[in-house]
């Protein structure tokens, strides 16, 4: 009886280690920095953003000029004309704010363009991470650059270089850490 219990105990220890999950982490921020596609997309996004910001700035300046002109001529205008000019300025200001919201608001043109340009790059990374995880038999892969706080990480669990290698971005001088 004691022998059977002891054997079952030893077998249960072996089963627990058999089901242990292997994990690792990658630094997608670092990976993105190494990808020319990402730098190119980010450059295009920055140019678009700057262009839209300039356009909106000019629109606000037009409204400001309308207000300055109104205040300069206000004493010469009838009440009806003042009312019309104020309404025109308010309408123009509303148009500018709506355009600004259309461009930079939630799911605006900027958001959609950024999503369009960055998604293919992200997809490449996710595919490379998935392939690397399967090749290294990892059950869990964390992203070091995300909001997940990792107080300590043993470099032996860092698979960033494997993902870079999978993407064809590994330097010849780099030695894989693991």
Tab-separated table of N, CA and C in Angstrom:
chain	number	residue	atom	x	y	z
A	1	UNK	N	0.822	-1.193	0.000
A	1	UNK	CA	0.000	0.000	0.000
A	1	UNK	C	0.870	1.263	0.000
A	2	UNK	N	1.884	1.274	0.877
A	2	UNK	CA	2.771	2.427	0.943
A	2	UNK	C	3.510	2.602	-0.377
A	3	UNK	N	3.859	1.490	-0.972
A	3	UNK	CA	4.580	1.526	-2.241
A	3	UNK	C	3.693	2.136	-3.344
A	4	UNK	N	2.411	1.800	-3.363
A	4	UNK	CA	1.477	2.318	-4.353
A	4	UNK	C	1.286	3.827	-4.164
A	5	UNK	N	1.130	4.269	-2.934
A	5	UNK	CA	0.960	5.690	-2.638
A	5	UNK	C	2.214	6.453	-3.053
A	6	UNK	N	3.375	5.895	-2.725
A	6	UNK	CA	4.637	6.537	-3.089
A	6	UNK	C	4.777	6.634	-4.607
A	7	UNK	N	4.420	5.575	-5.325
A	7	UNK	CA	4.493	5.574	-6.789
A	7	UNK	C	3.544	6.619	-7.377
A	8	UNK	N	2.325	6.688	-6.857
A	8	UNK	CA	1.366	7.692	-7.329
A	8	UNK	C	1.874	9.111	-7.060
A	9	UNK	N	2.506	9.297	-5.904
A	9	UNK	CA	3.055	10.610	-5.571
A	9	UNK	C	4.153	11.004	-6.563
A	10	UNK	N	5.042	10.094	-6.862
A	10	UNK	CA	6.130	10.364	-7.814
A	10	UNK	C	5.558	10.652	-9.202
A	11	UNK	N	4.562	9.890	-9.632
A	11	UNK	CA	3.932	10.116	-10.931
A	11	UNK	C	3.248	11.477	-10.989
A	12	UNK	N	2.600	11.872	-9.891
A	12	UNK	CA	1.915	13.174	-9.898
A	12	UNK	C	2.919	14.326	-10.002
A	13	UNK	N	4.092	14.174	-9.422
A	13	UNK	CA	5.131	15.203	-9.573
A	13	UNK	C	5.560	15.316	-11.031
A	14	UNK	N	5.684	14.204	-11.695
A	14	UNK	CA	6.069	14.197	-13.110
A	14	UNK	C	5.007	14.817	-13.989
A	15	UNK	N	3.757	14.595	-13.667
A	15	UNK	CA	2.655	15.153	-14.457
A	15	UNK	C	2.639	16.676	-14.341
A	16	UNK	N	2.864	17.195	-13.140
A	16	UNK	CA	2.866	18.647	-12.957
A	16	UNK	C	3.942	19.315	-13.800
A	17	UNK	N	5.124	18.730	-13.878
A	17	UNK	CA	6.178	19.346	-14.682
A	17	UNK	C	5.904	19.172	-16.163
A	18	UNK	N	5.192	18.124	-16.528
A	18	UNK	CA	4.851	17.914	-17.926
A	18	UNK	C	3.917	19.010	-18.423
A	19	UNK	N	3.012	19.476	-17.577
A	19	UNK	CA	2.039	20.481	-17.968
A	19	UNK	C	2.507	21.922	-17.710
A	20	UNK	N	3.755	22.091	-17.277
A	20	UNK	CA	4.265	23.444	-17.044
A	20	UNK	C	4.278	24.202	-18.366
A	21	UNK	N	3.895	25.448	-18.305
A	21	UNK	CA	3.835	26.258	-19.522
A	21	UNK	C	5.103	27.084	-19.642
A	22	UNK	N	5.609	27.140	-20.841
A	22	UNK	CA	6.807	27.915	-21.122
A	22	UNK	C	6.366	29.306	-21.576
A	23	UNK	N	7.085	30.323	-21.132
A	23	UNK	CA	6.714	31.684	-21.498
A	23	UNK	C	7.954	32.474	-21.894
A	24	UNK	N	7.699	33.607	-22.510
A	24	UNK	CA	8.775	34.513	-22.900
A	24	UNK	C	8.190	35.888	-23.139
A	25	UNK	N	9.050	36.816	-23.497
A	25	UNK	CA	8.563	38.161	-23.791
A	25	UNK	C	9.320	38.725	-24.976
A	26	UNK	N	8.712	39.695	-25.612
A	26	UNK	CA	9.350	40.422	-26.710
A	26	UNK	C	9.133	41.914	-26.467
A	27	UNK	N	9.966	42.708	-27.068
A	27	UNK	CA	9.856	44.165	-26.961
A	27	UNK	C	9.419	44.694	-28.319
A	28	UNK	N	8.100	44.837	-28.515
A	28	UNK	CA	7.603	45.270	-29.825
A	28	UNK	C	8.004	46.709	-30.134
A	29	UNK	N	8.219	47.518	-29.113
A	29	UNK	CA	8.698	48.883	-29.347
A	29	UNK	C	10.054	48.867	-30.031
A	30	UNK	N	10.941	48.018	-29.539
A	30	UNK	CA	12.274	47.884	-30.130
A	30	UNK	C	12.174	47.290	-31.534
A	31	UNK	N	11.308	46.307	-31.685
A	31	UNK	CA	11.128	45.671	-33.000
A	31	UNK	C	10.637	46.706	-34.014
A	32	UNK	N	9.647	47.509	-33.623
A	32	UNK	CA	9.120	48.542	-34.522
A	32	UNK	C	10.213	49.527	-34.940
A	33	UNK	N	11.076	49.897	-33.993
A	33	UNK	CA	12.174	50.820	-34.310
A	33	UNK	C	13.110	50.244	-35.372
A	34	UNK	N	13.215	48.922	-35.424
A	34	UNK	CA	14.123	48.269	-36.362
A	34	UNK	C	13.501	48.062	-37.742
A	35	UNK	N	12.193	48.274	-37.857
A	35	UNK	CA	11.494	47.990	-39.113
A	35	UNK	C	11.434	49.219	-40.021
A	36	UNK	N	12.043	49.154	-41.209
A	36	UNK	CA	11.975	50.273	-42.155
A	36	UNK	C	10.534	50.597	-42.567
A	37	UNK	N	9.689	49.564	-42.679
A	37	UNK	CA	8.278	49.777	-43.037
A	37	UNK	C	7.591	50.687	-42.018
A	38	UNK	N	7.894	50.460	-40.749
A	38	UNK	CA	7.277	51.258	-39.688
A	38	UNK	C	7.770	52.700	-39.745
A	39	UNK	N	9.080	52.866	-39.903
A	39	UNK	CA	9.631	54.230	-39.972
A	39	UNK	C	9.040	54.990	-41.156
A	40	UNK	N	8.872	54.295	-42.276
A	40	UNK	CA	8.283	54.912	-43.471
A	40	UNK	C	6.827	55.310	-43.211
A	41	UNK	N	6.066	54.393	-42.622
A	41	UNK	CA	4.656	54.669	-42.311
A	41	UNK	C	4.549	55.814	-41.307
A	42	UNK	N	5.408	55.799	-40.295
A	42	UNK	CA	5.375	56.853	-39.281
A	42	UNK	C	5.720	58.204	-39.898
A	43	UNK	N	6.667	58.221	-40.831
A	43	UNK	CA	7.017	59.462	-41.524
A	43	UNK	C	5.848	60.008	-42.318
A	44	UNK	N	5.135	59.117	-43.008
A	44	UNK	CA	3.965	59.538	-43.784
A	44	UNK	C	2.860	60.064	-42.866
A	45	UNK	N	2.672	59.398	-41.740
A	45	UNK	CA	1.663	59.831	-40.767
A	45	UNK	C	2.019	61.215	-40.224
A	46	UNK	N	3.293	61.415	-39.906
A	46	UNK	CA	3.732	62.715	-39.388
A	46	UNK	C	3.510	63.826	-40.413
A	47	UNK	N	3.809	63.542	-41.687
A	47	UNK	CA	3.600	64.541	-42.747
A	47	UNK	C	2.118	64.902	-42.871
A	48	UNK	N	1.272	63.877	-42.868
A	48	UNK	CA	-0.169	64.113	-42.963
A	48	UNK	C	-0.669	64.936	-41.784
A	49	UNK	N	-0.231	64.564	-40.601
A	49	UNK	CA	-0.649	65.271	-39.396
A	49	UNK	C	-0.247	66.737	-39.470
A	50	UNK	N	0.978	66.985	-39.856
A	50	UNK	CA	1.466	68.361	-39.975
A	50	UNK	C	0.662	69.142	-41.012
A	51	UNK	N	0.358	68.501	-42.131
A	51	UNK	CA	-0.419	69.136	-43.192
A	51	UNK	C	-1.812	69.515	-42.695
A	52	UNK	N	-2.473	68.567	-42.020
A	52	UNK	CA	-3.811	68.837	-41.496
A	52	UNK	C	-3.771	69.916	-40.412
A	53	UNK	N	-2.745	69.881	-39.557
A	53	UNK	CA	-2.623	70.897	-38.510
A	53	UNK	C	-2.471	72.290	-39.124
A	54	UNK	N	-1.650	72.394	-40.166
A	54	UNK	CA	-1.456	73.679	-40.847
A	54	UNK	C	-2.761	74.170	-41.480
A	55	UNK	N	-3.473	73.248	-42.115
A	55	UNK	CA	-4.743	73.602	-42.753
A	55	UNK	C	-5.741	74.134	-41.724
A	56	UNK	N	-5.838	73.457	-40.603
A	56	UNK	CA	-6.769	73.873	-39.545
A	56	UNK	C	-6.319	75.199	-38.937
A	57	UNK	N	-5.016	75.357	-38.775
A	57	UNK	CA	-4.487	76.619	-38.244
A	57	UNK	C	-4.869	77.790	-39.159
A	58	UNK	N	-4.749	77.590	-40.476
A	58	UNK	CA	-5.130	78.637	-41.438
A	58	UNK	C	-6.621	78.954	-41.340
A	59	UNK	N	-7.423	77.915	-41.161
A	59	UNK	CA	-8.866	78.128	-41.050
A	59	UNK	C	-9.198	78.966	-39.805
A	60	UNK	N	-8.526	78.664	-38.684
A	60	UNK	CA	-8.741	79.449	-37.463
A	60	UNK	C	-8.274	80.892	-37.659
A	61	UNK	N	-7.178	81.072	-38.391
A	61	UNK	CA	-6.688	82.427	-38.660
A	61	UNK	C	-7.687	83.221	-39.502
A	62	UNK	N	-8.349	82.549	-40.443
A	62	UNK	CA	-9.383	83.215	-41.246
A	62	UNK	C	-10.521	83.711	-40.357
A	63	UNK	N	-10.928	82.866	-39.416
A	63	UNK	CA	-11.997	83.258	-38.494
A	63	UNK	C	-11.531	84.442	-37.646
A	64	UNK	N	-10.292	84.378	-37.200
A	64	UNK	CA	-9.743	85.472	-36.396
A	64	UNK	C	-9.720	86.781	-37.202
A	65	UNK	N	-9.349	86.692	-38.476
A	65	UNK	CA	-9.343	87.884	-39.339
A	65	UNK	C	-10.760	88.431	-39.520
A	66	UNK	N	-11.724	87.524	-39.638
A	66	UNK	CA	-13.124	87.956	-39.748
A	66	UNK	C	-13.543	88.719	-38.492
A	67	UNK	N	-13.113	88.224	-37.319
A	67	UNK	CA	-13.454	88.886	-36.059
A	67	UNK	C	-12.787	90.260	-35.959
A	68	UNK	N	-11.525	90.337	-36.366
A	68	UNK	CA	-10.805	91.621	-36.333
A	68	UNK	C	-11.489	92.636	-37.251
A	69	UNK	N	-11.838	92.184	-38.452
A	69	UNK	CA	-12.516	93.073	-39.409
A	69	UNK	C	-13.867	93.518	-38.858
A	70	UNK	N	-14.578	92.602	-38.238
A	70	UNK	CA	-15.883	92.938	-37.657
A	70	UNK	C	-15.734	94.009	-36.570
A	71	UNK	N	-14.771	93.821	-35.677
A	71	UNK	CA	-14.580	94.789	-34.590
A	71	UNK	C	-14.139	96.156	-35.127
A	72	UNK	N	-13.380	96.159	-36.208
A	72	UNK	CA	-12.938	97.430	-36.802
A	72	UNK	C	-14.108	98.180	-37.435
A	73	UNK	N	-15.054	97.446	-38.002
A	73	UNK	CA	-16.180	98.069	-38.716
A	73	UNK	C	-17.455	98.140	-37.880
A	74	UNK	N	-17.407	97.595	-36.692
A	74	UNK	CA	-18.614	97.446	-35.874
A	74	UNK	C	-19.371	98.768	-35.672
A	75	UNK	N	-18.677	99.836	-35.456
A	75	UNK	CA	-19.355	101.121	-35.202
A	75	UNK	C	-20.090	101.648	-36.430
A	76	UNK	N	-19.698	101.197	-37.610
A	76	UNK	CA	-20.322	101.660	-38.849
A	76	UNK	C	-21.511	100.795	-39.281
A	77	UNK	N	-21.682	99.648	-38.625
A	77	UNK	CA	-22.703	98.691	-39.050
A	77	UNK	C	-24.023	98.894	-38.311
A	78	UNK	N	-25.100	98.571	-39.004
A	78	UNK	CA	-26.421	98.590	-38.367
A	78	UNK	C	-26.550	97.340	-37.507
A	79	UNK	N	-27.550	97.318	-36.653
A	79	UNK	CA	-27.767	96.146	-35.790
A	79	UNK	C	-27.991	94.881	-36.623
A	80	UNK	N	-28.727	95.019	-37.694
A	80	UNK	CA	-28.996	93.874	-38.579
A	80	UNK	C	-27.693	93.355	-39.193
A	81	UNK	N	-26.845	94.268	-39.643
A	81	UNK	CA	-25.566	93.882	-40.247
A	81	UNK	C	-24.645	93.237	-39.204
A	82	UNK	N	-24.658	93.783	-37.982
A	82	UNK	CA	-23.853	93.203	-36.894
A	82	UNK	C	-24.295	91.767	-36.616
A	83	UNK	N	-25.606	91.599	-36.562
A	83	UNK	CA	-26.177	90.278	-36.293
A	83	UNK	C	-25.764	89.286	-37.384
A	84	UNK	N	-25.833	89.711	-38.644
A	84	UNK	CA	-25.448	88.851	-39.773
A	84	UNK	C	-23.962	88.491	-39.721
A	85	UNK	N	-23.115	89.471	-39.420
A	85	UNK	CA	-21.667	89.231	-39.374
A	85	UNK	C	-21.309	88.275	-38.236
A	86	UNK	N	-21.941	88.484	-37.072
A	86	UNK	CA	-21.689	87.581	-35.933
A	86	UNK	C	-22.116	86.158	-36.280
A	87	UNK	N	-23.267	86.034	-36.927
A	87	UNK	CA	-23.759	84.709	-37.329
A	87	UNK	C	-22.790	84.062	-38.321
A	88	UNK	N	-22.270	84.856	-39.248
A	88	UNK	CA	-21.323	84.345	-40.238
A	88	UNK	C	-20.026	83.880	-39.555
A	89	UNK	N	-19.546	84.666	-38.599
A	89	UNK	CA	-18.328	84.295	-37.858
A	89	UNK	C	-18.572	83.027	-37.049
A	90	UNK	N	-19.715	82.947	-36.376
A	90	UNK	CA	-20.056	81.754	-35.591
A	90	UNK	C	-20.174	80.517	-36.483
A	91	UNK	N	-20.790	80.695	-37.647
A	91	UNK	CA	-20.947	79.577	-38.585
A	91	UNK	C	-19.578	79.088	-39.060
A	92	UNK	N	-18.713	80.033	-39.403
A	92	UNK	CA	-17.372	79.688	-39.885
A	92	UNK	C	-16.574	78.981	-38.783
A	93	UNK	N	-16.682	79.464	-37.556
A	93	UNK	CA	-15.987	78.844	-36.421
A	93	UNK	C	-16.489	77.423	-36.208
A	94	UNK	N	-17.791	77.232	-36.333
A	94	UNK	CA	-18.379	75.898	-36.186
A	94	UNK	C	-17.863	74.958	-37.276
A	95	UNK	N	-17.750	75.457	-38.504
A	95	UNK	CA	-17.220	74.657	-39.615
A	95	UNK	C	-15.790	74.207	-39.328
A	96	UNK	N	-14.986	75.124	-38.826
A	96	UNK	CA	-13.585	74.804	-38.523
A	96	UNK	C	-13.515	73.740	-37.433
A	97	UNK	N	-14.304	73.893	-36.390
A	97	UNK	CA	-14.308	72.917	-35.293
A	97	UNK	C	-14.789	71.547	-35.772
A	98	UNK	N	-15.794	71.531	-36.630
A	98	UNK	CA	-16.290	70.262	-37.172
A	98	UNK	C	-15.228	69.591	-38.041
A	99	UNK	N	-14.537	70.383	-38.837
A	99	UNK	CA	-13.473	69.828	-39.676
A	99	UNK	C	-12.339	69.281	-38.806
A	100	UNK	N	-11.998	70.013	-37.762
A	100	UNK	CA	-10.954	69.562	-36.842
A	100	UNK	C	-11.350	68.229	-36.205
A	101	UNK	N	-12.616	68.121	-35.822
A	101	UNK	CA	-13.116	66.877	-35.230
A	101	UNK	C	-13.113	65.751	-36.266
A	102	UNK	N	-13.480	66.084	-37.505
A	102	UNK	CA	-13.504	65.092	-38.585
A	102	UNK	C	-12.099	64.540	-38.846
A	103	UNK	N	-11.103	65.389	-38.727
A	103	UNK	CA	-9.729	64.966	-38.998
A	103	UNK	C	-9.101	64.291	-37.784
A	104	UNK	N	-9.136	64.938	-36.623
A	104	UNK	CA	-8.410	64.449	-35.452
A	104	UNK	C	-9.298	63.836	-34.376
A	105	UNK	N	-10.597	63.811	-34.573
A	105	UNK	CA	-11.502	63.247	-33.581
A	105	UNK	C	-11.452	61.728	-33.551
A	106	UNK	N	-12.266	61.161	-32.674
A	106	UNK	CA	-12.350	59.711	-32.536
A	106	UNK	C	-12.724	59.093	-33.878
A	107	UNK	N	-11.905	58.168	-34.340
A	107	UNK	CA	-12.050	57.514	-35.643
A	107	UNK	C	-12.134	58.529	-36.786
A	108	UNK	N	-11.365	59.606	-36.643
A	108	UNK	CA	-11.286	60.615	-37.699
A	108	UNK	C	-10.344	60.177	-38.806
A	109	UNK	N	-10.124	61.072	-39.755
A	109	UNK	CA	-9.270	60.762	-40.902
A	109	UNK	C	-7.856	60.385	-40.475
A	110	UNK	N	-7.319	61.087	-39.482
A	110	UNK	CA	-5.968	60.798	-38.992
A	110	UNK	C	-5.899	59.389	-38.414
A	111	UNK	N	-6.868	59.045	-37.568
A	111	UNK	CA	-6.924	57.719	-36.954
A	111	UNK	C	-7.025	56.631	-38.023
A	112	UNK	N	-7.898	56.839	-38.995
A	112	UNK	CA	-8.094	55.836	-40.043
A	112	UNK	C	-6.844	55.667	-40.906
A	113	UNK	N	-6.183	56.766	-41.235
A	113	UNK	CA	-4.967	56.693	-42.050
A	113	UNK	C	-3.848	56.005	-41.275
A	114	UNK	N	-3.738	56.325	-39.994
A	114	UNK	CA	-2.713	55.694	-39.156
A	114	UNK	C	-2.965	54.190	-39.066
A	115	UNK	N	-4.214	53.833	-38.880
A	115	UNK	CA	-4.588	52.419	-38.801
A	115	UNK	C	-4.255	51.715	-40.115
A	116	UNK	N	-4.566	52.371	-41.229
A	116	UNK	CA	-4.310	51.806	-42.558
A	116	UNK	C	-2.818	51.571	-42.791
A	117	UNK	N	-1.977	52.487	-42.345
A	117	UNK	CA	-0.540	52.385	-42.591
A	117	UNK	C	0.180	51.480	-41.593
A	118	UNK	N	-0.279	51.451	-40.350
A	118	UNK	CA	0.414	50.701	-39.301
A	118	UNK	C	-0.042	49.247	-39.229
A	119	UNK	N	-1.290	48.963	-39.579
A	119	UNK	CA	-1.817	47.596	-39.450
A	119	UNK	C	-0.978	46.555	-40.183
A	120	UNK	N	-0.557	46.781	-41.431
A	120	UNK	CA	0.272	45.766	-42.098
A	120	UNK	C	1.585	45.490	-41.352
A	121	UNK	N	2.158	46.522	-40.756
A	121	UNK	CA	3.400	46.353	-39.993
A	121	UNK	C	3.120	45.525	-38.744
A	122	UNK	N	2.038	45.847	-38.041
A	122	UNK	CA	1.666	45.091	-36.847
A	122	UNK	C	1.369	43.636	-37.194
A	123	UNK	N	0.682	43.424	-38.306
A	123	UNK	CA	0.372	42.055	-38.724
A	123	UNK	C	1.642	41.245	-38.952
A	124	UNK	N	2.658	41.863	-39.559
A	124	UNK	CA	3.941	41.176	-39.763
A	124	UNK	C	4.547	40.765	-38.423
A	125	UNK	N	4.488	41.684	-37.462
A	125	UNK	CA	5.056	41.383	-36.143
A	125	UNK	C	4.288	40.249	-35.483
A	126	UNK	N	2.949	40.312	-35.508
A	126	UNK	CA	2.151	39.275	-34.841
A	126	UNK	C	2.401	37.914	-35.487
A	127	UNK	N	2.512	37.882	-36.819
A	127	UNK	CA	2.795	36.614	-37.501
A	127	UNK	C	4.164	36.083	-37.097
A	128	UNK	N	5.155	36.964	-37.021
A	128	UNK	CA	6.503	36.550	-36.625
A	128	UNK	C	6.522	36.073	-35.177
A	129	UNK	N	5.798	36.758	-34.295
A	129	UNK	CA	5.728	36.350	-32.889
A	129	UNK	C	5.057	34.989	-32.780
A	130	UNK	N	3.973	34.815	-33.513
A	130	UNK	CA	3.263	33.530	-33.473
A	130	UNK	C	4.167	32.397	-33.957
A	131	UNK	N	4.868	32.620	-35.054
A	131	UNK	CA	5.764	31.597	-35.595
A	131	UNK	C	6.900	31.300	-34.611
A	132	UNK	N	7.482	32.351	-34.036
A	132	UNK	CA	8.555	32.187	-33.063
A	132	UNK	C	8.050	31.432	-31.840
A	133	UNK	N	6.844	31.754	-31.377
A	133	UNK	CA	6.279	31.089	-30.202
A	133	UNK	C	6.069	29.601	-30.469
A	134	UNK	N	5.588	29.278	-31.654
A	134	UNK	CA	5.393	27.865	-31.997
A	134	UNK	C	6.729	27.145	-32.120
A	135	UNK	N	7.715	27.792	-32.752
A	135	UNK	CA	9.038	27.177	-32.907
A	135	UNK	C	9.719	26.937	-31.565
A	136	UNK	N	9.487	27.819	-30.598
A	136	UNK	CA	10.115	27.700	-29.283
A	136	UNK	C	9.185	27.086	-28.245
A	137	UNK	N	8.027	26.631	-28.701
A	137	UNK	CA	7.022	25.983	-27.850
A	137	UNK	C	6.655	26.845	-26.637
A	138	UNK	N	6.377	28.111	-26.919
A	138	UNK	CA	5.966	29.029	-25.861
A	138	UNK	C	4.445	29.048	-25.774
A	139	UNK	N	3.935	28.954	-24.569
A	139	UNK	CA	2.488	29.018	-24.372
A	139	UNK	C	2.036	30.464	-24.191
A	140	UNK	N	2.905	31.288	-23.629
A	140	UNK	CA	2.560	32.678	-23.340
A	140	UNK	C	3.707	33.577	-23.783
A	141	UNK	N	3.370	34.659	-24.497
A	141	UNK	CA	4.368	35.653	-24.894
A	141	UNK	C	3.858	37.022	-24.445
A	142	UNK	N	4.647	37.697	-23.634
A	142	UNK	CA	4.304	39.034	-23.148
A	142	UNK	C	4.971	40.083	-24.028
A	143	UNK	N	4.395	41.276	-24.029
A	143	UNK	CA	5.001	42.404	-24.728
A	143	UNK	C	5.597	43.335	-23.682
A	144	UNK	N	6.897	43.428	-23.684
A	144	UNK	CA	7.608	44.244	-22.696
A	144	UNK	C	7.314	45.730	-22.860
A	145	UNK	N	7.032	46.175	-24.078
A	145	UNK	CA	6.829	47.607	-24.313
A	145	UNK	C	5.404	48.059	-24.027
A	146	UNK	N	4.506	47.139	-23.760
A	146	UNK	CA	3.107	47.492	-23.510
A	146	UNK	C	2.900	48.006	-22.101
A	147	UNK	N	1.654	48.093	-21.701
A	147	UNK	CA	1.317	48.605	-20.379
A	147	UNK	C	1.517	47.571	-19.283
A	148	UNK	N	1.777	46.336	-19.665
A	148	UNK	CA	2.037	45.290	-18.693
A	148	UNK	C	3.325	45.638	-17.961
A	149	UNK	N	3.265	45.742	-16.663
A	149	UNK	CA	4.445	46.122	-15.897
A	149	UNK	C	5.246	44.869	-15.576
A	150	UNK	N	6.481	44.874	-16.013
A	150	UNK	CA	7.388	43.773	-15.705
A	150	UNK	C	8.488	44.345	-14.815
A	151	UNK	N	8.423	44.044	-13.541
A	151	UNK	CA	9.380	44.603	-12.599
A	151	UNK	C	10.760	44.005	-12.829
A	152	UNK	N	10.804	42.733	-13.124
A	152	UNK	CA	12.079	42.085	-13.427
A	152	UNK	C	11.859	41.094	-14.556
A	153	UNK	N	12.800	41.055	-15.470
A	153	UNK	CA	12.748	40.063	-16.540
A	153	UNK	C	14.133	39.469	-16.717
A	154	UNK	N	14.181	38.170	-16.725
A	154	UNK	CA	15.435	37.469	-16.977
A	154	UNK	C	15.654	37.465	-18.484
A	155	UNK	N	16.783	37.972	-18.948
A	155	UNK	CA	17.032	38.040	-20.393
A	155	UNK	C	16.923	36.692	-21.112
A	156	UNK	N	17.012	35.612	-20.386
A	156	UNK	CA	16.896	34.297	-21.022
A	156	UNK	C	15.504	34.094	-21.620
A	157	UNK	N	14.524	34.843	-21.106
A	157	UNK	CA	13.151	34.727	-21.609
A	157	UNK	C	12.823	35.771	-22.674
A	158	UNK	N	13.826	36.564	-23.082
A	158	UNK	CA	13.619	37.610	-24.097
A	158	UNK	C	13.769	37.004	-25.491
A	159	UNK	N	12.689	37.005	-26.236
A	159	UNK	CA	12.676	36.417	-27.577
A	159	UNK	C	12.602	37.483	-28.670
A	160	UNK	N	12.904	38.722	-28.318
A	160	UNK	CA	12.846	39.826	-29.282
A	160	UNK	C	13.726	39.557	-30.494
A	161	UNK	N	14.951	39.082	-30.249
A	161	UNK	CA	15.875	38.826	-31.362
A	161	UNK	C	15.361	37.731	-32.294
A	162	UNK	N	14.656	36.753	-31.743
A	162	UNK	CA	14.081	35.704	-32.589
A	162	UNK	C	13.030	36.286	-33.536
A	163	UNK	N	12.234	37.214	-33.010
A	163	UNK	CA	11.207	37.849	-33.842
A	163	UNK	C	11.870	38.699	-34.921
A	164	UNK	N	12.915	39.449	-34.546
A	164	UNK	CA	13.651	40.241	-35.539
A	164	UNK	C	14.239	39.336	-36.617
A	165	UNK	N	14.755	38.191	-36.195
A	165	UNK	CA	15.300	37.228	-37.161
A	165	UNK	C	14.198	36.712	-38.083
A	166	UNK	N	13.035	36.444	-37.510
A	166	UNK	CA	11.892	35.960	-38.287
A	166	UNK	C	11.452	36.997	-39.313
A	167	UNK	N	11.575	38.270	-38.952
A	167	UNK	CA	11.209	39.359	-39.857
A	167	UNK	C	12.330	39.696	-40.837
A	168	UNK	N	13.474	39.045	-40.669
A	168	UNK	CA	14.614	39.311	-41.548
A	168	UNK	C	15.313	40.612	-41.202
A	169	UNK	N	15.213	41.049	-39.955
A	169	UNK	CA	15.793	42.324	-39.541
A	169	UNK	C	16.958	42.164	-38.571
A	170	UNK	N	17.354	40.928	-38.283
A	170	UNK	CA	18.446	40.704	-37.339
A	170	UNK	C	19.765	41.116	-37.975
A	171	UNK	N	20.592	41.799	-37.191
A	171	UNK	CA	21.919	42.172	-37.667
A	171	UNK	C	22.831	40.957	-37.629
A	172	UNK	N	23.767	40.894	-38.552
A	172	UNK	CA	24.696	39.765	-38.589
A	172	UNK	C	25.564	39.741	-37.340
A	173	UNK	N	25.822	40.901	-36.751
A	173	UNK	CA	26.676	40.985	-35.570
A	173	UNK	C	25.942	40.601	-34.294
A	174	UNK	N	24.617	40.639	-34.332
A	174	UNK	CA	23.837	40.295	-33.144
A	174	UNK	C	23.899	38.802	-32.900
A	175	UNK	N	24.079	38.462	-31.656
A	175	UNK	CA	24.051	37.060	-31.265
A	175	UNK	C	22.756	36.856	-30.510
A	176	UNK	N	22.013	35.831	-30.867
A	176	UNK	CA	20.742	35.575	-30.193
A	176	UNK	C	21.033	35.269	-28.732
A	177	UNK	N	20.294	35.929	-27.854
A	177	UNK	CA	20.568	35.904	-26.418
A	177	UNK	C	20.364	34.537	-25.786
A	178	UNK	N	19.382	33.790	-26.261
A	178	UNK	CA	19.066	32.509	-25.618
A	178	UNK	C	20.041	31.451	-26.019
